[in-house]
Amino acid sequence: MFHQNSDLEGLAEDIVASNADFVTLQELSQDNGPLLLNLKETYPYQLICRSKKVRGGTAVLSRVKPLENGVCTRDYASARLTVDLGERVGPIHVTSVHLSWPYPREQPRQLRDLLRDLEALDYPVIIGGDFNMVPWSHALSSVAQASGTRRLGPAQATFQLGFVPLSIDHVFAPYRGLVQTRPRLGSDHLGLRAVVNMANPN
């Protein structure tokens, strides 16, 4: 979202128009918190993992009633909600992730915490977020292995570091699917919308 998002109204409209079943948000701050109220009617179930850090926390929004209370990991680098999608799919976890930049920043520790959490899950998981890491990295390979997922493609630049376009926002799922970019809408990152074939894991 960007912690000082300048187009919350446009972002809310785009999220609703996307017709997504779940929304994963990063950089949830006091400034952009009103977005959640604007989305409450469409997404009545909201796991909000707030952080006192400047960049804020994470959140998962759902149209589907969760099976249990959500989980916020240490320092709110990820939020996880568990829902039941019915007989054909069953229960799944939906996780929002925001990792810091690599060494010397906090990413190595956050990644260890995330991998430990993913390895302990008992249902399939869909993960969306800002990983601050490129597709071919060891970090993302570790996420896929720990969660039993694959990174959905194609890889697309979502953030501009100076003159260098970077693909650092990703969606992982155990099923096939495609990812499309969304406009920035007040953020410094492009958004992502994933279409996942939940009924066919092959």
Short mmCIF file of C-alpha atoms in Angstrom, two decimals:
data_model
loop_
_atom_site.label_atom_id
_atom_site.label_comp_id
_atom_site.label_asym_id
_atom_site.label_seq_id
_atom_site.Cartn_x
_atom_site.Cartn_y
_atom_site.Cartn_z
CA MET A 1 0.00 0.00 0.00
CA PHE A 2 2.90 2.34 0.91
CA HIS A 3 2.72 3.63 4.46
CA GLN A 4 1.87 7.15 3.25
CA ASN A 5 -0.39 6.17 0.36
CA SER A 6 -1.77 9.18 -1.48
CA ASP A 7 -4.72 7.51 -3.26
CA LEU A 8 -6.61 5.37 -0.75
CA GLU A 9 -9.91 5.96 -2.54
CA GLY A 10 -8.52 4.83 -5.88
CA LEU A 11 -6.86 1.82 -4.27
CA ALA A 12 -10.10 0.76 -2.56
CA GLU A 13 -11.99 1.07 -5.85
CA ASP A 14 -9.39 -1.02 -7.67
CA ILE A 15 -9.44 -3.74 -5.02
CA VAL A 16 -13.23 -4.01 -5.14
CA ALA A 17 -13.20 -3.97 -8.96
CA SER A 18 -10.66 -6.80 -8.99
CA ASN A 19 -13.32 -9.08 -7.47
CA ALA A 20 -10.63 -10.85 -5.44
CA ASP A 21 -11.68 -13.36 -2.79
CA PHE A 22 -8.70 -12.41 -0.60
CA VAL A 23 -6.49 -9.34 -0.30
CA THR A 24 -3.01 -9.25 1.20
CA LEU A 25 -1.76 -5.82 2.23
CA GLN A 26 1.63 -4.56 3.33
CA GLU A 27 2.80 -1.31 4.97
CA LEU A 28 -0.41 -0.99 6.96
CA SER A 29 0.09 2.24 8.90
CA GLN A 30 -1.93 4.72 10.89
CA ASP A 31 -2.10 6.94 7.80
CA ASN A 32 -3.57 4.33 5.45
CA GLY A 33 -5.66 2.47 8.06
CA PRO A 34 -8.92 4.10 6.80
CA LEU A 35 -8.66 1.89 3.68
CA LEU A 36 -9.76 -1.07 5.80
CA LEU A 37 -12.97 0.71 6.79
CA ASN A 38 -13.68 1.49 3.13
CA LEU A 39 -13.34 -2.22 2.31
CA LYS A 40 -15.26 -3.57 5.31
CA GLU A 41 -18.52 -4.11 3.41
CA THR A 42 -16.84 -6.11 0.63
CA TYR A 43 -14.29 -7.81 2.89
CA PRO A 44 -15.97 -8.20 6.30
CA TYR A 45 -13.28 -10.51 7.68
CA GLN A 46 -10.02 -8.69 8.31
CA LEU A 47 -6.88 -9.82 10.07
CA ILE A 48 -4.90 -6.71 10.96
CA CYS A 49 -1.34 -7.09 12.23
CA ARG A 50 -0.29 -3.59 13.24
CA SER A 51 3.29 -2.55 13.83
CA LYS A 52 4.80 0.51 15.50
CA LYS A 53 7.48 0.63 12.82
CA VAL A 54 7.29 3.47 10.31
CA ARG A 55 6.57 1.10 7.46
CA GLY A 56 3.66 -0.44 9.32
CA GLY A 57 2.27 -3.96 9.45
CA THR A 58 0.44 -6.52 7.31
CA ALA A 59 -3.17 -7.56 6.79
CA VAL A 60 -5.32 -10.23 5.14
CA LEU A 61 -8.86 -9.40 4.03
CA SER A 62 -11.38 -12.09 3.14
CA ARG A 63 -14.89 -12.48 1.79
CA VAL A 64 -14.95 -15.93 3.44
CA LYS A 65 -15.43 -16.36 7.18
CA PRO A 66 -12.20 -17.67 8.74
CA LEU A 67 -12.08 -20.99 10.57
CA GLU A 68 -10.13 -19.54 13.48
CA ASN A 69 -8.40 -16.43 14.73
CA GLY A 70 -5.60 -15.26 12.50
CA VAL A 71 -1.90 -15.30 13.35
CA CYS A 72 0.52 -12.35 13.38
CA THR A 73 4.18 -13.30 13.33
CA ARG A 74 6.94 -11.56 15.23
CA ASP A 75 7.27 -7.85 14.33
CA TYR A 76 4.24 -8.30 12.03
CA ALA A 77 6.29 -9.31 8.99
CA SER A 78 3.41 -11.65 8.07
CA ALA A 79 -0.29 -12.17 8.74
CA ARG A 80 -2.09 -15.49 8.24
CA LEU A 81 -5.80 -16.27 7.99
CA THR A 82 -7.29 -19.77 7.62
CA VAL A 83 -10.49 -20.29 5.63
CA ASP A 84 -12.50 -23.26 4.31
CA LEU A 85 -13.24 -23.11 0.57
CA GLY A 86 -15.62 -26.05 0.59
CA GLU A 87 -15.61 -29.68 -0.45
CA ARG A 88 -13.57 -29.34 -3.67
CA VAL A 89 -10.73 -27.38 -2.08
CA GLY A 90 -11.03 -27.58 1.70
CA PRO A 91 -9.21 -25.40 4.22
CA ILE A 92 -6.36 -23.15 3.09
CA HIS A 93 -4.13 -20.56 4.70
CA VAL A 94 -3.81 -17.08 3.17
CA THR A 95 -0.66 -15.23 4.18
CA SER A 96 0.47 -11.64 3.67
CA VAL A 97 4.24 -11.09 3.82
CA HIS A 98 6.45 -8.01 4.01
CA LEU A 99 10.15 -8.71 4.36
CA SER A 100 12.74 -6.01 4.86
CA TRP A 101 15.66 -5.50 2.47
CA PRO A 102 18.49 -8.09 2.65
CA TYR A 103 21.62 -7.84 4.81
CA PRO A 104 22.43 -5.63 6.62
CA ARG A 105 18.69 -5.11 7.14
CA GLU A 106 16.35 -7.56 8.92
CA GLN A 107 15.40 -9.87 6.06
CA PRO A 108 17.56 -12.88 7.10
CA ARG A 109 15.95 -13.05 10.55
CA GLN A 110 12.45 -12.39 9.19
CA LEU A 111 12.95 -15.08 6.56
CA ARG A 112 13.98 -17.64 9.17
CA ASP A 113 10.82 -16.86 11.16
CA LEU A 114 8.66 -17.09 8.04
CA LEU A 115 10.15 -20.42 6.92
CA ARG A 116 9.64 -21.90 10.38
CA ASP A 117 6.02 -20.78 10.30
CA LEU A 118 5.37 -22.12 6.79
CA GLU A 119 6.92 -25.52 7.51
CA ALA A 120 4.49 -26.04 10.41
CA LEU A 121 1.30 -25.42 8.40
CA ASP A 122 -1.23 -28.22 8.07
CA TYR A 123 -3.17 -26.90 5.03
CA PRO A 124 -2.17 -25.54 1.63
CA VAL A 125 -1.12 -21.90 1.68
CA ILE A 126 -1.36 -18.96 -0.70
CA ILE A 127 1.20 -16.24 -0.01
CA GLY A 128 1.20 -12.71 -1.40
CA GLY A 129 3.43 -9.81 -0.57
CA ASP A 130 6.50 -7.66 -0.81
CA PHE A 131 9.51 -9.93 -0.38
CA ASN A 132 12.13 -7.33 -1.35
CA MET A 133 13.84 -10.13 -3.23
CA VAL A 134 14.06 -11.20 -6.88
CA PRO A 135 12.53 -14.43 -8.30
CA TRP A 136 15.80 -16.35 -8.79
CA SER A 137 17.02 -15.81 -5.22
CA HIS A 138 17.72 -18.51 -2.67
CA ALA A 139 15.30 -16.75 -0.32
CA LEU A 140 12.33 -17.25 -2.64
CA SER A 141 13.33 -20.83 -3.42
CA SER A 142 13.32 -21.46 0.32
CA VAL A 143 9.82 -19.98 0.66
CA ALA A 144 8.52 -22.25 -2.12
CA GLN A 145 10.13 -25.33 -0.61
CA ALA A 146 8.97 -24.64 2.94
CA SER A 147 5.39 -23.94 1.87
CA GLY A 148 4.97 -26.56 -0.84
CA THR A 149 4.15 -23.84 -3.37
CA ARG A 150 5.43 -22.32 -6.58
CA ARG A 151 5.90 -18.67 -7.43
CA LEU A 152 3.21 -17.72 -9.90
CA GLY A 153 4.39 -16.01 -13.05
CA PRO A 154 5.25 -14.29 -15.14
CA ALA A 155 7.90 -12.31 -13.31
CA GLN A 156 7.15 -8.61 -13.66
CA ALA A 157 8.92 -5.52 -12.39
CA THR A 158 6.91 -4.02 -9.54
CA PHE A 159 9.38 -1.54 -8.04
CA GLN A 160 11.83 0.96 -9.49
CA LEU A 161 15.14 1.32 -7.63
CA GLY A 162 16.68 4.35 -9.30
CA PHE A 163 16.94 3.34 -12.95
CA VAL A 164 16.66 -0.39 -12.17
CA PRO A 165 13.25 -2.13 -12.39
CA LEU A 166 12.95 -4.94 -9.85
CA SER A 167 10.58 -7.88 -9.50
CA ILE A 168 10.27 -8.07 -5.70
CA ASP A 169 6.51 -8.56 -5.13
CA HIS A 170 5.24 -12.11 -5.56
CA VAL A 171 2.39 -14.57 -5.14
CA PHE A 172 3.00 -18.22 -4.21
CA ALA A 173 0.45 -21.04 -4.41
CA PRO A 174 0.42 -24.85 -4.60
CA TYR A 175 -1.82 -24.55 -7.66
CA ARG A 176 -1.38 -23.18 -11.16
CA GLY A 177 -2.19 -19.55 -11.75
CA LEU A 178 -1.26 -16.27 -13.38
CA VAL A 179 -0.30 -12.88 -11.96
CA GLN A 180 -1.11 -9.49 -13.45
CA THR A 181 0.16 -6.10 -12.31
CA ARG A 182 -2.18 -3.37 -11.06
CA PRO A 183 -1.54 0.40 -11.05
CA ARG A 184 0.46 2.02 -8.25
CA LEU A 185 -2.52 3.95 -6.91
CA GLY A 186 -0.57 6.04 -4.42
CA SER A 187 2.10 3.42 -3.69
CA ASP A 188 5.74 3.11 -4.74
CA HIS A 189 5.02 -0.47 -5.90
CA LEU A 190 2.69 -1.85 -8.53
CA GLY A 191 -0.04 -4.04 -7.13
CA LEU A 192 -0.55 -7.68 -8.09
CA ARG A 193 -3.71 -9.64 -8.85
CA ALA A 194 -3.40 -13.43 -8.97
CA VAL A 195 -5.89 -15.83 -10.53
CA VAL A 196 -5.37 -19.26 -8.98
CA ASN A 197 -6.94 -22.55 -10.12
CA MET A 198 -7.85 -23.77 -6.64
CA ALA A 199 -9.71 -26.89 -7.79
CA ASN A 200 -6.80 -28.36 -9.78
CA PRO A 201 -3.37 -28.55 -8.09
CA ASN A 202 -1.68 -29.92 -11.23
#
